[in-house]
Amino acid sequence: MTEPSPDLLVVDDDADVRASLERGLRLSGFAVRSAQDGPGALRAVHERVPDAVVLDLGLPGMDGVAVVSALRAMDHDVPVCVLSARDTVDDRVVGLEAGADDYMVKPFALTELVARLRALLRRGARSAAESTVGPALGEVLTTGPLRLDLARRTVHVGERSVDLTKREYELLVVLARNAEVVLTRERLLEMVWGYDFATDTNVVDVFVGYLRRKLEADGTPRLVHTVRGVGFVLREGG
Amino acid sequence: MSAPVRRRSASLRLRVALAAALASTVVVVLVGVLASVLLTREQTERLDRSLVPGSPAVLGSFASTRADLAVTLRGPDGTVRRVSGPELPLSPLGIPTSVDVDGVAYRIRTAPGPSPGALVTVGATEDDTRARVAERRRLVTGLGVVAVALAAALGWVFAGRAVRPLRRLTDRAATLDGAVEADVPPPTVRADGSRESEELAEALTAMLARLHAEQQRSTASLHAARDFAAAARHELRTPLTAMRTDLEVLQAHPDLPERDEVLADVLRAQARVEATLTALGQLAAGDLPDADGGDVVGVADLLRLAAEDARRAHPGLEVVVEEPAGAVRGSLEGLRMALANVVVNAVRHGGAGCVRLGAHAGEDGGVVLTVDDDGRGLPAAEREAVLGRFVRGSTAGAPGSGLGLALVAQQAARHDGQVHLEDAPGGGLRVSLAIGPDRAG
């Protein structure tokens, strides 16, 4: 049985990087289109929505963050992996905050990028399949003041509604389903991102950081706790 | 580390008070000694005037009225007759002399006597005189001590007023923040009231301003270095990403039909890394200030060298070179490198087939080096931006580090000048490297 090659969109302003990635990803079994700037990327998405996007953050004019924001604003929830040529943490995470799913710092290993893209694509297909069935109506997860309505995909802390990106929401759901259970980073990578292989990334920590910031915005006591050396756990109180 | 404990010097105020006391002491001593001498002389003269010889009878009656008087008569035959008091010795005629008679100091005077050949010696004890002199001396000494004390006290008081501006200056200086903030203008120190304190305050203000300027310079260069390092890392990561991807492709697909194409891409990416590193090295070297202001470089020599470089680096390129007169003061290697970068730029990004190297006098009296090409040119909107570091024009072809024209701009700045991009007379782009008038020569 031959599946059709997943359709990838590679966005980078550097012609050499674009050419290399196009070739490398094509040889890894993807159908690759490319764009050299933000408007070009949005045009390509408008033509045909790709299965995943590999997006350079440092685009001239409309930068990668703006592209991610625009994609999410248009309700495209394709997996987006951003590429950053800067190594400061702030720059790493801005794309994720706007709704990207993962990031890699240039120069990266092509095999790593391929593995993550495949995992994100599998994961995306599965959650799409799940969402057609949908959770049982009225299924609600609560931990302390936190309330997740899985049917409506809404999150409340007390009376306050919390707006989460797709990946933040999925991470919170996994943590809430396993409330009081400590989950390792590896387990979370597998459950939320579908990364069932060893990979060197702190993307879990970054997303936990986002969750905390949003959940604790009005001074709510910490819900997502770090268990030093082990991982993370959702529970009320220390 | 603690500063070694230094013994504090005496305060300026105390020094002024002591100086006043010392000065008044000198004056008082001089005046006292003079007064004492004059007083002694005056008293002695007065005593001497009283030793006027008269007739023995008169003398006898006179002597009888004053217990301190003694009169001795000597006859021509050597007989001695004491008229009153102890026997006085002979003294030279007419000259008052001090003598000691039985332990009592006398002032005596001998004069011819009433009868021919006779001598009369009149004497008076000096005790009274000395006592009077001593009494006056004590008075003068007492007044002197009072004067000295008064001078010291007044010195203390007035010095206190005089050093008040200095004291204020000290207080102001102590409240100045030790750390000079780069973004806060330096404070102005004022201490009006005396010229010295005003001068000191001005010097202090000037020093703070210098410190502030220095601080700002080093902060700015630190920021620039940090930005530059970040940009350089960013710049190297891009070709390295392409290179790594290509190498992984080669590794994963040993029998790839496009193998040669991938290898060519790897080599191109490698060339980019190398070019960027070279340019970074040149930029770093160009950031070093010229200590001596540079050598005198003949413009014609410079252009000839640059033309040779261009012909060597780009064998297919037609190079036209003018032979202008004149010379500039600066770095031959720096200017040559700048011109080489302009030529590379023309060939690589402009697609030029011919460049023309020339020079003319600038409007401000400097020298303008020009490189005209017959290439594609550059959109006017980008002509300023491409002089920045890591900025490429939209028409640029790879590989390029984005540093070539930045290097040219740096060399221009190093020679007190600037770079200007405009349309060349024959189409294409003209890059003008203006060298400041101070450098012409």
XYZ file of C-alpha atoms in Angstrom:
679
model
C 0.000 0.000 0.000
C 1.509 3.351 -0.983
C 0.312 6.412 0.831
C 0.502 9.695 -1.032
C 3.566 11.711 0.016
C 2.731 14.271 2.683
C 2.661 17.767 1.257
C 5.230 20.065 2.923
C 5.716 23.796 2.579
C 9.273 25.025 3.222
C 9.623 28.758 3.845
C 13.115 30.275 3.975
C 14.532 33.441 2.462
C 17.944 31.909 1.786
C 18.076 30.226 -1.621
C 20.792 27.762 -0.587
C 18.905 26.614 2.498
C 15.682 26.371 0.512
C 17.304 24.283 -2.198
C 19.001 21.954 0.301
C 15.876 21.451 2.394
C 13.687 20.921 -0.644
C 16.020 18.246 -1.924
C 16.617 16.628 1.479
C 12.921 16.482 2.386
C 11.945 15.281 -1.094
C 14.458 12.466 -0.824
C 12.995 11.660 2.606
C 9.596 10.997 1.033
C 7.788 14.333 1.190
C 6.238 16.323 -1.592
C 7.840 19.726 -1.110
C 6.776 23.185 -2.159
C 8.721 26.236 -1.112
C 8.272 29.951 -0.580
C 10.891 32.621 0.063
C 8.887 35.081 2.148
C 5.778 35.457 4.300
C 3.308 36.594 1.637
C 4.593 33.815 -0.631
C 3.975 31.277 2.128
C 0.417 32.493 2.699
C -0.230 32.400 -1.066
C 1.017 28.802 -1.198
C -1.249 27.852 1.735
C -4.153 29.586 0.027
C -3.531 27.565 -3.156
C -3.465 24.284 -1.314
C -3.221 23.714 2.423
C -0.055 21.680 3.080
C 0.124 18.855 5.613
C 2.905 20.616 7.523
C 4.964 23.795 7.329
C 8.697 24.224 7.922
C 9.085 27.937 8.567
C 12.179 30.114 9.008
C 11.609 32.747 11.690
C 13.971 35.343 10.236
C 12.138 36.232 7.049
C 12.542 39.747 5.659
C 9.428 41.896 5.891
C 6.698 39.665 7.273
C 8.577 37.392 9.672
C 7.885 33.790 10.674
C 5.924 34.739 13.782
C 3.576 36.834 11.694
C 3.139 33.923 9.271
C 2.257 31.534 12.120
C -0.145 34.068 13.605
C -1.785 34.579 10.210
C -2.096 30.819 9.650
C -3.704 30.276 13.046
C -5.951 33.297 12.605
C -7.193 31.710 9.368
C -7.995 28.548 11.347
C -5.329 26.457 9.653
C -4.096 24.070 12.333
C -1.400 22.390 10.230
C 1.664 21.436 12.236
C 4.264 24.171 12.004
C 7.913 23.601 12.835
C 9.815 26.870 13.014
C 13.512 27.189 12.250
C 15.552 29.767 14.091
C 19.090 30.930 13.380
C 19.277 32.684 16.730
C 20.160 30.876 19.888
C 18.639 33.089 22.529
C 15.667 31.490 24.254
C 13.334 34.425 23.631
C 13.742 34.122 19.906
C 13.292 30.389 20.080
C 9.950 30.631 21.707
C 8.207 33.511 19.980
C 7.057 31.327 17.112
C 5.706 28.770 19.538
C 3.756 31.378 21.429
C 2.075 32.413 18.206
C 0.935 28.839 17.661
C 3.843 26.894 16.148
C 4.217 23.313 17.345
C 7.968 22.878 17.572
C 11.196 24.658 16.808
C 14.674 23.708 15.670
C 17.816 25.808 15.842
C 19.922 26.095 12.699
C 21.981 24.171 11.803
C 19.977 21.061 12.637
C 20.049 17.411 11.586
C 17.824 16.698 8.617
C 16.960 13.237 10.014
C 15.749 14.891 13.223
C 13.556 17.314 11.296
C 12.153 14.449 9.207
C 11.399 12.331 12.303
C 9.625 15.199 14.036
C 7.616 16.119 10.942
C 6.485 12.525 10.495
C 5.473 12.350 14.162
C 3.595 15.657 13.966
C 1.816 14.475 10.801
C 0.828 11.153 12.397
C -0.277 12.933 15.504
C -2.245 15.471 13.473
C -4.007 12.709 11.550
C -4.866 10.885 14.765
C -6.293 13.874 16.582
C -8.298 14.675 13.461
C -9.688 11.141 13.572
C -10.398 11.512 17.287
C -12.158 14.781 16.854
C -14.594 13.216 14.359
C -15.702 10.825 17.090
C -15.403 13.523 19.720
C -15.297 13.148 23.455
C -18.421 12.107 25.287
C -20.725 15.090 25.575
C -20.279 16.911 28.820
C -16.936 15.306 29.648
C -15.254 17.836 31.923
C -11.881 17.545 33.654
C -11.400 19.571 36.842
C -8.390 20.106 39.041
C -8.822 22.741 41.733
C -10.008 25.944 40.025
C -9.117 24.535 36.576
C -12.002 23.259 34.411
C -11.558 21.742 30.920
C -14.665 21.204 28.857
C -13.461 18.669 26.301
C -16.553 18.888 24.121
C -16.408 22.670 23.793
C -12.598 22.768 23.975
C -12.779 25.520 26.570
C -10.561 26.101 29.561
C -11.571 28.031 32.649
C -9.641 28.951 35.767
C -12.370 29.870 38.241
C -14.634 32.153 36.227
C -11.882 33.277 33.889
C -11.768 31.838 30.394
C -8.248 30.965 29.235
C -7.325 31.133 25.564
C -4.807 28.435 24.615
C -3.103 27.512 21.353
C -3.787 24.028 20.020
C -0.549 22.556 21.335
C -0.967 24.225 24.744
C -4.495 22.831 24.965
C -3.366 19.316 24.081
C -0.587 19.461 26.664
C -3.040 20.634 29.320
C -5.522 17.879 28.425
C -2.829 15.209 28.794
C -1.769 16.689 32.143
C -5.380 16.944 33.316
C -6.254 13.373 32.290
C -3.256 12.295 34.353
C -3.803 14.716 37.253
C -1.684 13.834 40.302
C 0.501 11.603 38.064
C 4.034 12.781 37.349
C 4.739 12.646 33.616
C 8.298 12.685 32.311
C 9.331 14.989 29.485
C 9.772 11.943 27.238
C 6.258 10.732 28.021
C 4.800 14.187 27.357
C 6.720 14.472 24.077
C 5.223 11.152 23.064
C 1.676 11.863 24.234
C 1.401 15.458 23.028
C 3.784 15.645 20.072
C 3.921 11.989 19.116
C 7.743 11.955 19.444
C 8.281 8.298 20.292
C 12.036 8.607 19.701
C 14.845 10.108 21.718
C 15.142 13.764 20.840
C 17.031 16.654 22.323
C 14.566 19.479 22.865
C 13.198 21.617 25.658
C 9.933 22.274 23.854
C 7.996 20.699 26.766
C 9.502 23.167 29.225
C 8.708 26.039 26.905
C 5.045 25.012 26.597
C 4.747 24.356 30.344
C 6.037 27.899 30.773
C 3.299 29.251 28.490
C 0.623 27.243 30.341
C 1.757 28.558 33.704
C 1.784 32.135 32.459
C -1.752 31.846 31.134
C -3.215 29.829 34.011
C -1.586 31.967 36.703
C -2.297 35.294 35.000
C -4.662 36.505 37.761
C -2.586 35.186 40.650
C -4.031 31.688 40.723
C -1.668 29.400 42.669
C 0.528 27.114 40.583
C -1.229 24.086 39.092
C 1.438 22.677 36.751
C 4.312 21.707 39.029
C 7.855 20.745 38.115
C 9.079 17.571 39.782
C 12.790 18.135 39.711
C 14.649 15.503 37.739
C 11.440 13.696 36.795
C 8.954 15.796 34.920
C 5.681 17.659 35.384
C 2.417 17.069 37.237
C -0.934 18.835 37.389
C -2.299 19.045 40.911
C -3.760 21.542 43.303
C -1.391 22.872 45.924
C 2.309 22.065 46.307
C 40.781 45.275 49.045
C 40.795 48.170 51.456
C 42.609 51.403 50.866
C 45.611 51.871 53.129
C 44.748 54.033 56.112
C 46.354 57.428 55.640
C 46.898 59.879 58.402
C 44.808 62.906 57.658
C 46.607 66.213 57.174
C 45.666 69.188 59.339
C 42.619 71.042 58.087
C 43.040 74.051 55.870
C 41.304 76.149 58.511
C 43.765 75.113 61.223
C 46.629 75.784 58.841
C 45.372 79.295 58.142
C 44.946 79.950 61.905
C 48.452 78.669 62.603
C 49.842 80.745 59.750
C 48.160 83.843 61.176
C 49.552 83.068 64.636
C 53.024 82.481 63.238
C 52.974 85.686 61.204
C 51.779 87.735 64.159
C 54.406 86.091 66.386
C 57.131 87.192 64.005
C 55.729 90.716 63.953
C 55.273 90.817 67.725
C 58.790 89.528 68.390
C 60.299 92.056 65.977
C 58.268 94.870 67.425
C 59.027 93.693 70.984
C 62.757 93.458 70.418
C 62.794 96.868 68.759
C 60.712 98.381 71.510
C 62.932 96.811 74.138
C 66.091 98.144 72.523
C 64.631 101.607 72.094
C 63.270 101.581 75.618
C 66.579 100.544 77.145
C 68.406 103.191 75.163
C 65.934 105.881 76.085
C 66.040 105.016 79.784
C 69.828 104.894 79.791
C 70.068 108.257 78.029
C 67.713 109.754 80.529
C 69.880 108.405 83.343
C 72.982 109.697 81.614
C 71.480 113.150 81.325
C 70.950 113.182 85.075
C 74.675 112.610 85.663
C 75.546 116.229 85.066
C 78.494 117.313 87.147
C 78.117 120.503 89.098
C 79.844 122.033 92.110
C 80.575 119.610 94.879
C 78.232 121.551 97.096
C 75.465 121.358 94.622
C 76.326 117.787 93.989
C 76.390 117.078 97.657
C 72.998 118.601 98.234
C 71.667 116.929 95.098
C 73.070 113.603 96.142
C 71.615 113.905 99.536
C 68.145 114.168 97.974
C 68.560 110.981 96.000
C 69.679 107.845 97.710
C 70.636 106.210 94.454
C 73.195 108.872 93.582
C 76.885 108.613 94.418
C 79.496 111.329 93.939
C 83.244 110.955 94.271
C 85.734 113.812 94.032
C 89.384 113.363 93.137
C 91.850 116.072 93.740
C 94.750 116.830 91.409
C 97.008 115.160 93.893
C 95.079 111.905 93.748
C 93.098 112.330 96.937
C 89.723 110.730 96.844
C 86.778 112.215 98.595
C 83.443 110.549 98.697
C 80.778 113.179 98.634
C 78.057 110.584 98.932
C 77.614 106.921 98.292
C 80.376 104.418 97.719
C 83.621 105.283 96.057
C 83.224 105.273 92.336
C 86.017 104.223 90.009
C 87.417 106.568 87.394
C 85.997 106.424 83.960
C 87.023 108.068 80.682
C 86.191 111.739 80.759
C 82.699 112.643 79.635
C 81.659 109.189 78.545
C 78.850 107.456 80.506
C 80.037 104.013 81.521
C 78.436 101.092 83.314
C 80.456 99.749 86.236
C 79.972 97.376 89.110
C 80.624 98.725 92.590
C 80.394 96.245 95.453
C 77.887 94.145 93.507
C 75.684 97.120 92.552
C 75.463 98.233 88.919
C 76.205 101.922 88.505
C 76.137 104.233 85.571
C 78.943 106.704 86.070
C 80.350 109.718 84.349
C 83.558 111.533 85.131
C 83.993 115.220 84.442
C 86.564 117.884 85.320
C 86.045 119.009 88.870
C 85.357 122.460 90.361
C 89.033 123.158 90.925
C 91.633 122.727 88.206
C 92.987 119.204 88.009
C 90.190 117.825 90.081
C 87.834 115.170 88.714
C 84.319 114.549 89.793
C 82.628 111.184 89.123
C 78.882 111.051 89.399
C 77.091 107.708 89.440
C 73.579 106.419 89.757
C 72.430 102.877 90.337
C 70.858 101.291 87.311
C 68.378 99.250 89.365
C 65.478 101.633 88.885
C 66.117 101.964 85.207
C 66.398 98.250 84.746
C 63.268 97.655 86.726
C 61.362 100.149 84.592
C 62.684 98.570 81.413
C 61.819 95.100 82.655
C 58.350 96.247 83.582
C 57.777 97.714 80.117
C 59.166 94.572 78.539
C 56.692 92.459 80.440
C 53.934 94.722 79.255
C 55.081 94.471 75.647
C 55.452 90.697 75.968
C 51.970 90.402 77.436
C 50.489 92.501 74.660
C 52.408 90.400 72.138
C 51.010 87.151 73.501
C 47.512 88.598 73.418
C 48.066 89.788 69.834
C 49.297 86.365 68.733
C 46.345 84.625 70.365
C 43.987 87.146 68.802
C 45.574 86.642 65.378
C 45.239 82.875 65.672
C 41.619 83.143 66.761
C 40.736 85.601 63.994
C 42.629 83.420 61.503
C 40.513 80.471 62.620
C 37.291 82.421 62.252
C 38.068 84.000 58.892
C 39.582 80.806 57.479
C 36.350 79.063 58.377
C 34.506 81.509 56.148
C 37.122 81.225 53.420
C 37.027 77.414 53.244
C 33.241 77.256 53.261
C 32.999 76.924 49.433
C 35.562 74.147 49.586
C 33.561 72.428 52.283
C 30.436 72.734 50.132
C 32.347 71.357 47.154
C 33.451 68.388 49.240
C 29.873 67.727 50.295
C 28.657 67.943 46.694
C 31.399 65.652 45.458
C 30.614 63.135 48.197
C 26.971 62.946 47.121
C 27.896 62.307 43.480
C 27.037 58.759 42.542
C 30.195 56.742 42.167
C 28.913 54.902 39.116
C 28.535 57.157 36.116
C 25.325 56.178 34.384
C 25.610 56.123 30.631
C 22.116 57.400 29.935
C 22.051 60.146 32.570
C 23.861 63.377 31.711
C 26.766 64.027 34.081
C 25.959 66.405 36.972
C 27.385 69.916 37.036
C 29.354 70.612 40.190
C 29.110 74.177 41.522
C 30.974 75.728 44.427
C 30.762 79.499 44.140
C 32.445 81.660 46.712
C 36.114 81.557 45.852
C 38.075 81.337 42.669
C 39.909 78.204 43.760
C 36.703 76.365 44.610
C 35.089 77.497 41.370
C 38.073 76.307 39.372
C 38.072 73.038 41.268
C 34.349 72.609 40.616
C 34.858 73.334 36.926
C 37.686 70.814 36.766
C 35.522 68.266 38.543
C 32.610 68.897 36.162
C 34.895 68.556 33.171
C 36.294 65.317 34.568
C 32.798 63.921 35.098
C 31.868 64.867 31.548
C 34.964 63.097 30.225
C 34.158 60.011 32.294
C 30.606 60.112 31.043
C 31.651 60.392 27.407
C 34.118 57.545 27.868
C 31.456 55.419 29.510
C 29.034 56.110 26.695
C 31.623 55.226 24.107
C 32.481 51.927 25.746
C 28.826 51.058 26.323
C 28.038 51.785 22.686
C 30.938 49.719 21.430
C 29.983 46.887 23.770
C 26.443 46.909 22.374
C 27.786 47.085 18.839
C 30.117 44.160 19.499
C 27.297 42.123 21.010
C 24.930 42.850 18.111
C 27.718 42.126 15.700
C 28.541 38.786 17.322
C 24.863 37.780 17.254
C 24.565 38.793 13.615
C 27.762 36.942 12.751
C 26.549 33.746 14.424
C 23.233 34.078 12.643
C 25.004 34.666 9.364
C 27.187 31.579 9.653
C 24.296 29.334 10.659
C 22.485 29.795 7.357
C 25.146 28.311 5.050
C 25.967 25.712 7.706
C 22.325 24.598 7.686
C 22.389 24.129 3.929
C 25.726 22.349 4.169
C 24.603 19.961 6.875
C 21.396 19.102 5.030
C 23.335 18.444 1.825
C 25.883 16.278 3.617
C 23.139 14.247 5.299
C 21.523 13.763 1.899
C 24.816 12.503 0.483
C 25.228 10.189 3.448
C 21.707 8.777 3.215
C 21.754 8.382 -0.572
C 25.181 7.191 -1.699
C 23.992 6.539 -5.244
C 22.163 9.789 -5.727
C 21.943 10.770 -9.401
C 22.200 14.450 -8.466
C 25.343 13.785 -6.444
C 27.478 16.300 -8.354
C 24.862 18.986 -7.952
C 24.699 18.407 -4.185
C 28.465 18.478 -3.925
C 28.557 21.765 -5.803
C 25.998 23.146 -3.344
C 28.116 21.988 -0.398
C 31.156 23.694 -1.871
C 29.200 26.877 -2.435
C 27.957 26.879 1.144
C 31.499 26.255 2.329
C 32.697 29.212 0.229
C 30.028 31.366 1.888
C 31.234 30.417 5.347
C 34.792 31.142 4.320
C 33.941 34.488 2.732
C 31.970 35.495 5.812
C 34.855 34.577 8.093
C 37.326 36.521 5.945
C 35.096 39.565 5.897
C 34.555 39.316 9.655
C 38.308 39.275 10.152
C 38.713 42.337 7.924
C 35.926 44.149 9.728
C 37.499 43.415 13.082
C 40.866 44.671 11.837
C 39.255 47.790 10.360
C 37.613 48.573 13.671
C 41.055 49.086 15.164
C 41.849 52.786 15.227
C 44.759 54.194 13.237
C 47.302 55.362 15.749
C 49.502 57.330 13.356
C 46.920 58.596 10.875
C 48.310 56.400 8.118
C 50.803 56.765 5.278
C 50.706 59.050 2.280
C 49.175 57.046 -0.563
C 49.333 58.218 -4.172
C 45.857 58.022 -5.673
C 47.198 56.830 -9.043
C 49.261 54.103 -7.331
C 46.248 53.004 -5.318
C 44.034 52.761 -8.401
C 46.725 50.889 -10.351
C 47.071 48.336 -7.530
C 43.293 47.976 -7.248
C 43.090 47.434 -11.033
C 45.737 44.713 -10.838
C 43.807 43.052 -8.010
C 40.614 43.228 -10.048
C 42.209 41.727 -13.163
C 43.728 38.920 -11.130
C 40.528 38.115 -9.250
C 38.216 38.406 -12.242
C 40.062 37.264 -15.399
C 37.143 37.997 -17.735
C 36.600 41.513 -16.440
C 37.588 44.571 -18.434
C 39.271 47.068 -16.083
C 39.739 50.682 -17.096
C 41.862 52.787 -14.773
C 42.396 56.538 -14.754
C 45.655 58.185 -13.710
C 44.580 61.073 -11.500
C 47.075 63.197 -9.601
C 46.947 63.670 -5.863
C 47.510 61.679 -2.738
C 45.673 60.835 0.438
C 46.832 60.008 3.934
C 45.531 56.677 5.138
C 45.851 52.926 4.947
C 46.891 51.659 1.520
C 45.847 48.114 2.363
C 42.500 49.242 3.766
C 41.635 51.339 0.698
C 42.844 48.619 -1.651
C 40.670 46.065 0.146
C 37.699 48.431 -0.019
C 38.107 48.908 -3.773
C 38.492 45.146 -4.228
C 35.203 44.647 -2.399
C 33.480 47.196 -4.619
C 34.765 45.351 -7.710
C 33.652 41.964 -6.329
C 30.275 43.498 -5.652
C 30.021 44.816 -9.213
C 30.942 41.461 -10.741
C 29.054 39.152 -8.408
C 25.861 41.066 -7.772
C 25.799 43.531 -10.664
C 26.945 41.093 -13.341
C 29.386 43.739 -14.599
C 31.651 43.046 -17.558
C 33.635 46.259 -17.234
C 34.632 48.459 -14.310
C 36.224 51.892 -14.424
C 38.381 53.041 -11.514
C 38.783 56.791 -11.171
C 39.139 59.658 -8.730
C 38.342 63.347 -8.540
C 38.486 66.170 -6.029
C 35.500 66.284 -3.728
C 33.393 69.391 -3.124
C 34.664 69.610 0.436
C 38.311 69.476 -0.647
C 38.686 65.751 -0.095
C 39.340 63.037 -2.648
C 36.571 60.868 -4.103
C 37.498 57.411 -5.421
C 34.932 56.070 -7.865
C 34.216 52.619 -9.261
C 31.739 52.621 -12.172
C 30.379 49.370 -13.573
C 28.117 48.396 -16.460
C 26.066 45.931 -14.407
C 22.455 45.703 -13.353
C 22.718 48.501 -10.838
C 20.854 48.564 -7.561
C 17.340 49.893 -6.795
C 17.685 53.405 -5.349
C 15.730 52.451 -2.236
C 18.330 49.869 -1.217
C 21.450 51.966 -1.753
C 21.656 53.124 1.846
C 20.722 49.798 3.449
C 23.299 47.634 1.638
C 26.073 49.570 3.409
C 24.940 47.935 6.662
C 26.462 44.755 7.949
C 24.828 41.505 6.853
C 22.492 43.306 4.480
C 22.168 42.024 0.910
C 20.520 43.761 -1.974
C 17.450 42.203 -3.571
C 19.419 41.757 -6.806
C 22.343 40.056 -5.057
C 23.531 36.707 -6.330
C 24.937 34.040 -4.037
C 27.335 33.530 -2.452
C 27.554 36.764 -0.549
C 28.248 37.530 3.061
C 26.348 40.810 3.160
C 29.561 42.375 4.441
C 31.294 43.574 1.243
C 29.899 47.105 1.067
C 29.875 47.291 4.870
C 33.641 46.834 4.659
C 33.832 49.657 2.109
C 31.748 51.889 4.392
C 33.995 51.020 7.300
C 37.131 51.974 5.394
C 35.492 55.227 4.298
C 34.627 56.039 7.913
C 38.155 55.156 8.901
C 39.325 57.802 6.429
C 36.869 60.445 7.695
C 34.710 59.949 4.646
C 31.679 58.088 3.407
C 30.374 55.819 0.683
C 27.794 56.922 -1.816
C 25.964 54.736 -4.356
C 24.447 56.245 -7.491
C 23.817 55.519 -11.141
C 27.023 55.360 -13.167
C 27.269 57.716 -16.200
C 27.278 54.692 -18.534
C 24.493 52.772 -16.779
C 25.238 50.363 -13.967
C 26.272 51.446 -10.515
C 28.801 54.014 -9.330
C 30.267 53.509 -5.886
C 31.995 56.643 -4.579
C 34.359 56.378 -1.664
C 34.851 59.925 -0.408
C 37.907 60.597 1.706
C 37.730 63.512 4.122
C 39.514 66.805 3.317
C 41.772 66.346 6.359
C 43.085 63.203 4.727
C 43.909 64.790 1.386
C 47.562 65.519 0.998
